[in-house]
Coordinates of C-alpha atoms and ligand atoms in Angstrom, one line a residue:
M1 CA 9.0 -20.0 -25.4
S2 CA 5.9 -17.9 -24.5
V3 CA 4.9 -17.0 -21.0
K4 CA 1.1 -17.3 -20.3
F5 CA -0.4 -15.5 -17.3
A6 CA -3.8 -15.2 -15.7
V7 CA -5.4 -12.2 -14.1
L8 CA -7.6 -12.9 -11.0
G9 CA -10.3 -10.2 -10.8
H10 CA -11.5 -7.7 -13.5
G11 CA -12.2 -4.7 -11.3
V12 CA -10.4 -1.4 -11.4
V13 CA -6.9 -2.9 -11.1
G14 CA -7.4 -6.2 -12.9
S15 CA -9.0 -4.5 -16.0
G16 CA -6.1 -2.0 -15.9
V17 CA -3.6 -4.9 -16.0
V18 CA -5.2 -6.3 -19.1
E19 CA -5.5 -2.9 -20.7
L20 CA -1.9 -1.8 -20.1
F21 CA -0.5 -5.2 -21.1
Y22 CA -2.1 -5.1 -24.6
K23 CA -1.3 -1.4 -25.0
N24 CA 2.4 -2.0 -24.4
K25 CA 2.7 -5.7 -25.3
E26 CA 5.6 -5.3 -27.7
N27 CA 7.7 -3.3 -25.3
I28 CA 6.8 -5.6 -22.4
E29 CA 7.9 -8.7 -24.4
K30 CA 11.2 -7.0 -25.2
R31 CA 11.8 -6.2 -21.6
A32 CA 10.8 -9.7 -20.5
G33 CA 12.9 -11.3 -23.2
T34 CA 10.0 -13.6 -24.1
E35 CA 6.6 -13.5 -25.8
M36 CA 3.8 -13.1 -23.2
D37 CA 0.1 -13.3 -23.3
V38 CA -2.9 -13.3 -20.9
K39 CA -4.5 -16.7 -21.1
Y40 CA -7.3 -16.3 -18.5
I41 CA -9.2 -13.6 -16.7
L42 CA -11.1 -14.8 -13.6
D43 CA -14.2 -13.0 -12.6
L44 CA -17.7 -14.2 -11.6
R45 CA -19.3 -11.4 -13.6
D46 CA -20.0 -11.4 -17.3
F47 CA -18.2 -9.0 -19.7
P48 CA -19.9 -9.7 -23.0
D49 CA -18.6 -6.5 -24.6
S50 CA -14.9 -7.0 -23.6
P51 CA -12.5 -7.5 -26.5
Y52 CA -11.0 -10.3 -24.4
K53 CA -14.3 -12.1 -23.7
E54 CA -12.9 -15.4 -24.8
K55 CA -10.3 -15.3 -22.0
F56 CA -12.9 -15.1 -19.2
T57 CA -13.5 -17.9 -16.8
K58 CA -15.5 -18.2 -13.6
D59 CA -13.6 -21.4 -12.5
F60 CA -10.3 -20.9 -10.7
N61 CA -9.4 -24.5 -11.4
D62 CA -9.1 -23.7 -15.2
I63 CA -6.1 -21.6 -14.2
L64 CA -4.7 -23.8 -11.4
N65 CA -4.7 -26.9 -13.6
D66 CA -3.3 -25.4 -16.7
D67 CA 0.5 -26.0 -16.7
E68 CA 1.0 -23.5 -19.4
V69 CA 0.1 -20.7 -16.9
T70 CA 3.3 -19.9 -15.0
A71 CA 2.4 -16.5 -13.6
V72 CA -0.7 -15.0 -12.0
A73 CA -1.7 -11.4 -11.2
E74 CA -4.1 -11.4 -8.2
C75 CA -6.2 -8.2 -8.2
M76 CA -9.3 -9.4 -6.3
G77 CA -8.7 -7.7 -2.9
G78 CA -9.6 -9.1 0.5
V79 CA -8.1 -12.1 2.3
E80 CA -10.5 -14.8 1.0
P81 CA -10.8 -16.3 -1.5
A82 CA -7.6 -14.5 -2.6
F83 CA -5.4 -16.3 0.1
T84 CA -6.7 -19.8 -1.0
F85 CA -6.2 -19.0 -4.7
V86 CA -2.7 -17.5 -4.2
R87 CA -1.5 -20.3 -1.9
S88 CA -2.7 -23.0 -4.5
C89 CA -0.9 -21.2 -7.3
L90 CA 2.3 -20.9 -5.4
E91 CA 2.1 -24.6 -4.3
K92 CA 2.0 -25.4 -8.0
G93 CA 5.1 -23.3 -8.7
K94 CA 3.2 -20.5 -10.4
S95 CA 4.5 -17.0 -9.4
V96 CA 2.0 -14.6 -8.1
S97 CA 2.0 -10.8 -8.3
T98 CA -0.6 -9.0 -6.2
S99 CA -2.0 -5.6 -5.5
N100 CA -3.8 -6.9 -2.5
K101 CA -2.3 -5.2 0.6
E102 CA -4.7 -6.8 3.0
L103 CA -3.5 -10.2 1.8
V104 CA 0.1 -9.3 2.2
A105 CA -0.3 -7.6 5.6
E106 CA -2.2 -10.5 7.0
K107 CA -0.7 -13.5 5.3
G108 CA 2.6 -12.4 3.6
D109 CA 4.9 -14.5 5.8
I110 CA 3.0 -17.7 5.0
L111 CA 2.8 -17.0 1.2
L112 CA 6.5 -16.0 1.0
E113 CA 7.5 -19.3 2.7
I114 CA 5.4 -21.3 0.2
A115 CA 6.9 -19.4 -2.7
K116 CA 10.4 -20.2 -1.4
K117 CA 9.6 -23.9 -1.0
N118 CA 8.2 -24.1 -4.5
C119 CA 11.0 -22.1 -6.3
C120 CA 8.6 -19.3 -7.5
N121 CA 7.8 -15.8 -6.3
F122 CA 5.2 -13.9 -4.4
F123 CA 5.6 -10.3 -5.6
F124 CA 3.6 -7.4 -4.1
E125 CA 5.1 -4.1 -5.5
A126 CA 1.6 -2.9 -6.2
S127 CA 0.4 -3.4 -2.7
V128 CA 2.2 -0.2 -1.4
G129 CA 2.1 3.2 -3.0
G130 CA 0.4 2.3 -6.3
A131 CA 2.7 3.2 -9.1
I132 CA 5.7 4.0 -6.9
P133 CA 8.5 1.5 -6.9
I134 CA 9.1 1.1 -3.2
I135 CA 9.3 -2.7 -2.4
R136 CA 12.2 -3.3 -4.8
P137 CA 14.2 -0.2 -3.7
L138 CA 13.8 -1.2 -0.1
H139 CA 15.2 -4.8 -0.5
K140 CA 17.5 -4.2 -3.4
C141 CA 18.8 -0.7 -4.2
L142 CA 18.8 0.3 -0.5
A143 CA 19.9 -3.1 0.8
A144 CA 23.3 -1.8 2.0
N145 CA 21.7 0.5 4.5
D146 CA 20.7 0.3 8.1
I147 CA 17.2 1.8 7.7
S148 CA 16.1 3.7 10.7
A149 CA 12.7 5.0 9.6
V150 CA 10.2 5.2 6.8
A151 CA 7.5 7.8 6.9
G152 CA 5.0 8.4 4.2
I153 CA 1.7 9.3 2.7
L154 CA 0.5 5.9 1.7
N155 CA -3.2 6.4 1.0
G156 CA -4.3 8.2 -2.1
T157 CA -7.9 8.5 -1.1
T158 CA -7.3 10.4 2.1
N159 CA -4.6 12.6 0.6
F160 CA -7.1 13.4 -2.2
I161 CA -9.8 14.3 0.3
L162 CA -7.5 16.4 2.5
T163 CA -6.2 18.2 -0.6
K164 CA -9.8 19.0 -1.8
M165 CA -10.7 20.2 1.7
Y166 CA -7.6 22.4 1.8
N167 CA -7.7 23.8 -1.7
E168 CA -11.4 23.9 -2.5
N169 CA -13.2 23.9 0.8
M170 CA -14.8 20.8 -0.5
P171 CA -16.9 19.0 2.2
F172 CA -15.4 15.6 3.3
D173 CA -18.3 13.5 1.9
E174 CA -18.2 15.1 -1.6
A175 CA -14.4 14.6 -1.8
L176 CA -14.8 11.0 -0.8
A177 CA -17.5 10.4 -3.4
L178 CA -15.2 11.9 -6.1
A179 CA -12.3 9.7 -5.0
Q180 CA -14.7 6.7 -5.3
R181 CA -15.8 7.7 -8.8
L182 CA -12.1 8.1 -9.8
G183 CA -11.4 4.5 -8.7
Y184 CA -9.1 5.4 -5.9
A185 CA -11.0 4.2 -2.9
E186 CA -11.3 0.7 -1.5
K187 CA -14.6 -1.2 -2.0
D188 CA -15.4 -0.2 1.6
P189 CA -14.0 3.3 1.9
T190 CA -13.9 2.9 5.7
A191 CA -10.5 1.2 5.2
D192 CA -9.2 4.4 3.6
I193 CA -10.8 6.9 5.9
E194 CA -10.0 5.2 9.2
G195 CA -6.4 4.5 8.2
H196 CA -6.7 0.7 7.9
D197 CA -5.4 0.7 4.3
A198 CA -2.4 2.9 5.2
C199 CA -1.9 0.6 8.2
R200 CA -1.7 -2.5 6.0
K201 CA 0.9 -0.7 3.8
I202 CA 3.1 0.3 6.7
C203 CA 2.9 -3.3 8.0
I204 CA 4.3 -4.5 4.7
I205 CA 7.1 -1.9 4.7
S206 CA 7.9 -2.7 8.4
S207 CA 8.0 -6.4 7.8
L208 CA 10.2 -6.1 4.7
V209 CA 12.6 -3.6 6.3
F210 CA 12.9 -5.1 9.8
G211 CA 12.6 -8.8 8.8
K212 CA 9.6 -9.9 11.0
H213 CA 5.9 -9.9 10.1
V214 CA 4.1 -7.0 11.6
Y215 CA 0.4 -7.5 11.9
P216 CA -2.2 -4.7 11.5
K217 CA -3.5 -5.4 15.0
S218 CA -0.1 -4.4 16.4
V219 CA -0.2 -0.9 14.9
Y220 CA -1.8 2.2 16.4
T221 CA -4.1 3.4 13.6
K222 CA -6.1 6.6 13.5
G223 CA -7.8 8.0 10.3
I224 CA -9.0 11.4 9.1
S225 CA -12.7 11.1 9.8
Q226 CA -12.4 13.6 12.7
I227 CA -10.3 16.2 10.9
A228 CA -12.4 19.4 10.7
L229 CA -12.1 21.9 7.9
D230 CA -11.3 24.6 10.4
D231 CA -8.3 22.7 11.7
V232 CA -7.0 22.3 8.1
K233 CA -7.2 26.1 7.7
T234 CA -5.8 26.9 11.1
A235 CA -2.9 24.5 10.5
D236 CA -2.2 26.2 7.2
S237 CA -2.1 29.7 8.8
M238 CA 0.5 28.2 11.3
G239 CA 2.7 26.8 8.4
F240 CA 1.6 23.2 8.3
A241 CA -0.4 20.8 6.1
I242 CA -2.4 18.1 7.7
K243 CA -1.6 14.7 6.2
L244 CA -2.3 11.1 7.1
I245 CA 1.2 9.8 7.9
A246 CA 2.1 6.1 8.1
S247 CA 5.5 5.6 9.6
V248 CA 7.8 3.2 11.3
R249 CA 11.0 3.9 13.1
K250 CA 13.6 2.0 15.0
Q251 CA 13.6 2.9 18.7
E252 CA 16.6 3.1 20.9
S253 CA 15.4 0.0 22.7
G254 CA 15.8 -1.9 19.5
K255 CA 12.0 -2.2 19.1
I256 CA 10.2 -0.7 16.2
L257 CA 7.3 1.7 16.4
P258 CA 4.9 1.7 13.4
A259 CA 1.8 4.0 13.5
V260 CA -0.8 5.6 11.3
M261 CA -2.2 9.0 12.3
P262 CA -3.0 12.5 10.9
M263 CA -0.1 14.8 11.5
L264 CA 0.8 18.4 10.9
V265 CA 3.6 18.4 8.3
P266 CA 5.7 21.7 8.3
Y267 CA 5.8 23.4 5.0
D268 CA 9.6 23.0 4.8
N269 CA 9.1 19.2 4.8
I270 CA 8.8 18.0 1.2
M271 CA 5.9 15.7 2.2
S272 CA 3.7 18.8 2.8
N273 CA 3.6 19.3 -1.0
V274 CA 2.4 15.8 -1.8
S275 CA -1.2 16.5 -3.0
D276 CA -4.2 14.8 -4.5
V277 CA -3.9 11.1 -5.1
F278 CA -0.1 11.2 -4.9
N279 CA 1.8 9.2 -2.3
A280 CA 5.3 9.6 -1.0
A281 CA 7.7 7.7 1.3
L282 CA 10.7 9.2 2.9
V283 CA 13.3 6.5 3.8
S284 CA 16.1 7.3 6.3
G285 CA 19.2 5.1 6.3
D286 CA 22.8 5.4 7.5
G287 CA 24.2 5.4 4.0
I288 CA 21.6 7.4 2.1
D289 CA 20.6 10.0 4.7
K290 CA 17.1 10.3 3.1
V291 CA 15.6 9.1 -0.1
M292 CA 12.1 10.2 -1.2
L293 CA 9.9 8.0 -3.4
Y294 CA 7.0 9.8 -5.0
G295 CA 4.2 9.0 -7.5
R296 CA 0.5 8.2 -8.0
G297 CA -0.6 6.1 -5.1
A298 CA -3.9 4.7 -6.4
G299 CA -5.9 4.4 -9.6
K300 CA -6.3 1.9 -12.5
L301 CA -3.2 2.2 -14.7
P302 CA -0.7 3.4 -12.0
T303 CA -1.5 0.3 -9.9
A304 CA -1.6 -1.9 -13.0
S305 CA 1.9 -0.7 -13.9
A306 CA 3.3 -2.0 -10.7
V307 CA 1.4 -5.4 -11.0
L308 CA 2.7 -5.8 -14.6
G309 CA 6.3 -4.9 -13.5
D310 CA 6.0 -7.9 -11.1
V311 CA 4.5 -10.2 -13.8
I312 CA 7.4 -9.3 -16.1
D313 CA 9.9 -10.1 -13.3
S314 CA 8.1 -13.4 -12.8
A315 CA 8.6 -14.2 -16.5
K316 CA 12.3 -13.3 -16.3
H317 CA 13.3 -14.9 -12.9
K318 CA 12.6 -18.5 -12.4
V319 CA 14.3 -18.5 -9.0
N320 CA 13.0 -17.3 -5.7
V321 CA 14.0 -13.7 -4.9
F322 CA 14.9 -14.4 -1.3
S323 CA 15.8 -10.8 -0.3
Q324 CA 12.1 -10.0 -0.6
S325 CA 10.9 -11.9 2.4
W326 CA 10.6 -11.9 6.2
E327 CA 10.0 -14.3 9.1
S328 CA 6.7 -15.1 10.7
A329 CA 6.4 -13.5 14.2
D330 CA 3.6 -14.8 16.5
D331 CA 5.4 -12.9 19.2
Q332 CA 4.9 -9.2 18.4
S333 CA 6.8 -7.9 21.4
F334 CA 9.4 -6.3 19.0
V335 CA 6.7 -3.8 18.2
D336 CA 6.7 -0.9 20.6
S337 CA 3.5 0.6 22.1
I338 CA 2.3 4.0 20.9
E339 CA 2.6 5.1 24.5
S340 CA 6.3 5.6 23.8
F341 CA 5.5 8.2 21.1
T342 CA 6.3 11.9 21.9
A343 CA 5.8 15.0 19.7
K344 CA 4.7 18.6 19.8
W345 CA 0.9 18.7 19.3
Y346 CA -1.5 21.0 17.6
I347 CA -4.2 21.6 20.2
R348 CA -7.6 23.2 19.8
D349 CA -9.5 23.6 23.0
A350 CA -11.6 26.3 24.9
E351 CA -8.5 28.6 24.8
G352 CA -8.1 28.4 21.0
S353 CA -5.5 26.7 18.8
R354 CA -1.8 26.4 19.5
I355 CA 1.3 24.2 19.1
S356 CA 2.3 22.6 22.4
E357 CA 5.7 21.7 23.8
K358 CA 6.8 18.2 23.3
M359 CA 4.7 15.7 25.3
S360 CA 4.0 12.0 25.4
F361 CA 1.1 10.4 23.6
A362 CA -0.4 9.4 27.0
D363 CA -0.3 13.1 28.2
A364 CA -1.8 14.4 25.0
Q365 CA -4.7 12.0 25.3
K366 CA -5.5 13.3 28.8
L367 CA -6.1 16.9 27.5
D368 CA -9.6 18.2 27.3
A369 CA -9.2 19.2 23.6
Q370 CA -11.5 19.2 20.6
A371 CA -8.5 18.5 18.4
C372 CA -5.1 17.1 19.3
I373 CA -2.8 16.2 16.3
P374 CA 0.9 15.5 16.5
V375 CA 3.5 17.5 14.5
L376 CA 5.8 15.6 12.3
E377 CA 9.5 16.3 13.2
Ligands
HSE401 N1 -7.6 2.9 -1.6 C1 -6.2 2.9 -1.8 C2 -5.7 4.3 -1.8 C3 -5.8 2.3 -3.2 O1 -6.5 5.2 -1.8 O2 -4.5 4.6 -1.6 C4 -4.4 2.1 -3.4 O3 -3.8 1.2 -2.5

């Protein structure tokens, strides 16, 4: 029997899914244990020069109503119409694999529940860390652990920009434009620069690890738009790299504290060496101590690789993978406030630049400083 799947969206990631699938079709079919093919590609635009032009449709119902299509790769981005399309597919028992972190961070609990009820899967390996396998390790390979924290560089665009500023003195805007040309940035790069993309990813990780849906609105989020080149250089001379860190940790109170903010990473911390578009996540657990996951965090084929891994899994597993799910949580009181965060801080004020003693987030905000950036422990 042959598995037919559809690809929703033919942008950077969607076109990468089709390209990588046909490049490696023979191996993919061996690994899936079945013949596979792309039956439809959904996009409102025309692609008259595409070698797959006969597969294009502008009508989602062609896919929804075709019983031969048992798996769908959603690569459109944004909450709507992606949510409506994905929900409809899952209700018909078609497994969905998505790269859309906004969708998972906002609606993951609902979609996971629908998938469970309809004996299919809502997979989202590509939604965090691009090419890096992180979702499966967290709920499968590391399932025996009590995970106490995950901290990572989860946005390729900002890491690329910070690396260019650091290595090449490249102005922020120029580095951003280059990231956009390379297909790393979101449609609206504000989501990258202001930390919203990393926030969605840490929400997904937090929900998966701690079992309750964490919404982006519950997470303190600060991006890199206020990072000055001088601070990057001064931090370097003090032995630190400035990185946008997305993290979640279990607090003594039992609550969890997710946050996204630029941090000074000491050079003896392996994450300080994660450069360019690469992402990394450091997972801490009682059995493993620490495990580091590292790879390309954005881009066409790296992200397509993760989407296709999920599509192959959909072809192989006709049962719901229940370990990859979490509960809805209207009550977000299990998420701690950033006020409970304490750290040493890099401070630049009228007196110059220095690293402070440990102080609370609230006290650090009261300082009359031009720059105030926490140090990662
Ligand atoms: N804009 C995202 C990034 C794409 O730069 O990491 C991958 O999620």
